[in-house]
Amino acid sequence: MKKVIIGVAAVVIIGAGAFGVYHHFFQSDSTSAERVSSDSEDAVYVDQVSTITGYGSGNGLIERFGGEVEPQATLEVELESERTVKECYVQEGDEVQEGDRLFAYDTQEAEDNLAQAQIDIERAQADIEVAQETIASLERQQANASADDQLAYTTEILTQQNEIKTNEYNIQTKELEMQQLQETIDSAVVTAEMGGIIQSISDPNSSSASLDSGSSNAYITILDTGAFRIKGTINEQNLSQIEEGMEMIVYSRVDSSLTWRGTISEINTESPVEEDSSMVYYGGSGADSSSYAFYVELENSDGLILGQHVYMEEDQGQMEEKDGLWLEEYYLFFEDDQAYVWLANESNVIEKRPVTLGEYDEEEMKYEITDGLTQEDYIAMPFDGISEGDPVIYNDFTTDTGDSLDADLTGDEEILSDEDLMADDALLSDEDMMVDDGTLSDEDVIYDEDLSSDDGLVFDEGFEVDDGLEDYSDEETDVSEEEYYDADADMVVE
């Protein structure tokens, strides 16, 4: 019988403790200024004034894009068709200056062809000399020949003259060939056309490193280290939000106080790119739409690292600090020449708060608020349907909706202390449940590990008691399948 009493007492203690915690934390004094979001469907969303006025914080007021630092220029050195590399003078990661040697082509075949062309020219020249001598001899003989033989001499002379012209043409062709071969030999060593870092060197024997079949893959790629630019991507649905010449601010992802300025120099709408989710920070893209690259040319790139990821947004003067509190005019509404905002008060409901206006910035369309509003206040966008007393939801995700306890709850010690409430991530430990008087042990009582179930703070169905319990069927004891008979206590335990 004691086993059952202790089990029931534990449930009562836990239930009382839970009620005390709920009462202490959620039924607190109504005068408290705690911000609690409503779960009502009619609740109005509010933002903190410091967030609204804090441009450059990625709050959605200005479209923000992801970007990556890349070289201002990239030099791709491609192999000439049907030429092979004899020697490479650089390695990946080497820094080179303009004019430094990169690699040399094998010129052995060109040198052999050059020598053969020279031999061919000399042979043609010799044939020309022979033909000229033959023509001179034939002309002398023709002068003393009969009329019947004149035609034969004329035909032979013409043949020799044609031979001379053929050899002269061959000489010109070979001389042009020799010139090209010599240029090939002279250009065997390829030098860097700009300074930078050797990013990659491909296999020179691979077909991807040549220009055969129209391949555009480079043998050696050099990255310009002198200046950087930022490459971003934008979905076609958002293309209207940027344009060439737009001034941009670039933010470090690690330290937002580090910024750079630049201008969009190119928007490449000719070649869609595979969208990287890290490249677009705001303004989601459609699943079936394309994305395009755009480039920001920087005023300076000091402190940036190649491959570094950054944020970008249009420069709308957000970096210029103004004294006082300046609020976008669309957060204000007017009645009888009095300006108001919809503000979340200490009771977590909307109220119509009058504010005092100062100067007006026509370019940024902002009013200076001189009284009635602070950076810590929360306000809503004016729209039809808002009325005083409406519940609110705080958009900064820092307030409790009242649906759950804080992970670090510490209630009144008079209700439940930490030691009573929490032990090893369970509501009650073995020591809390067991009375160490020798009458009960761990083997005597079986209970849920954390004394909790989907139905609340209750034991597992059946509250099984180990050892000494016998399972009797309905026929023998009239005990249901969900009940057990305790032979020692002579009672049925559910």
PDB file of N, CA and C in Angstrom, residues 66 74 82 104 128 158 185 230 276 338 399 435 478:
ATOM      1  N   GLY A  66      24.677  38.772 -51.237  1.00  0.00           N
ATOM      2  CA  GLY A  66      25.943  38.155 -50.918  1.00  0.00           C
ATOM      3  C   GLY A  66      26.908  38.326 -52.076  1.00  0.00           C
ATOM      4  N   THR A  74      41.651  38.229 -64.721  1.00  0.00           N
ATOM      5  CA  THR A  74      42.177  36.867 -64.732  1.00  0.00           C
ATOM      6  C   THR A  74      42.776  36.590 -66.101  1.00  0.00           C
ATOM      7  N   GLU A  82      48.435  22.229 -81.757  1.00  0.00           N
ATOM      8  CA  GLU A  82      49.446  21.274 -82.230  1.00  0.00           C
ATOM      9  C   GLU A  82      50.845  21.598 -81.731  1.00  0.00           C
ATOM     10  N   ALA A 104      57.970  26.848 -71.905  1.00  0.00           N
ATOM     11  CA  ALA A 104      58.559  26.868 -73.247  1.00  0.00           C
ATOM     12  C   ALA A 104      58.000  25.713 -74.060  1.00  0.00           C
ATOM     13  N   ILE A 128      67.076  26.448-110.802  1.00  0.00           N
ATOM     14  CA  ILE A 128      66.870  27.662-111.597  1.00  0.00           C
ATOM     15  C   ILE A 128      68.132  27.988-112.398  1.00  0.00           C
ATOM     16  N   LEU A 158      60.586  27.283-123.700  1.00  0.00           N
ATOM     17  CA  LEU A 158      59.421  27.605-122.874  1.00  0.00           C
ATOM     18  C   LEU A 158      59.295  26.652-121.679  1.00  0.00           C
ATOM     19  N   ILE A 185      59.881  29.317 -83.386  1.00  0.00           N
ATOM     20  CA  ILE A 185      61.054  29.035 -82.552  1.00  0.00           C
ATOM     21  C   ILE A 185      61.336  30.197 -81.614  1.00  0.00           C
ATOM     22  N   ILE A 230      34.068  42.615 -56.607  1.00  0.00           N
ATOM     23  CA  ILE A 230      33.112  41.741 -55.938  1.00  0.00           C
ATOM     24  C   ILE A 230      32.155  41.177 -56.977  1.00  0.00           C
ATOM     25  N   ASP A 276      23.972  30.147 -56.155  1.00  0.00           N
ATOM     26  CA  ASP A 276      24.486  29.685 -54.873  1.00  0.00           C
ATOM     27  C   ASP A 276      23.665  30.364 -53.795  1.00  0.00           C
ATOM     28  N   GLN A 338      -1.541  66.598 -36.478  1.00  0.00           N
ATOM     29  CA  GLN A 338      -0.748  65.949 -35.439  1.00  0.00           C
ATOM     30  C   GLN A 338      -0.216  64.619 -35.973  1.00  0.00           C
ATOM     31  N   THR A 399      11.149  37.834 -27.331  1.00  0.00           N
ATOM     32  CA  THR A 399      10.169  37.779 -26.259  1.00  0.00           C
ATOM     33  C   THR A 399       9.464  36.445 -26.240  1.00  0.00           C
ATOM     34  N   VAL A 435      12.027   6.932  -0.705  1.00  0.00           N
ATOM     35  CA  VAL A 435      12.191   7.200   0.734  1.00  0.00           C
ATOM     36  C   VAL A 435      13.203   6.199   1.251  1.00  0.00           C
ATOM     37  N   ASP A 478     -11.005 -11.506 -12.106  1.00  0.00           N
ATOM     38  CA  ASP A 478     -11.802 -10.360 -12.544  1.00  0.00           C
ATOM     39  C   ASP A 478     -10.970  -9.100 -12.610  1.00  0.00           C
TER      40      ASP A 478
END
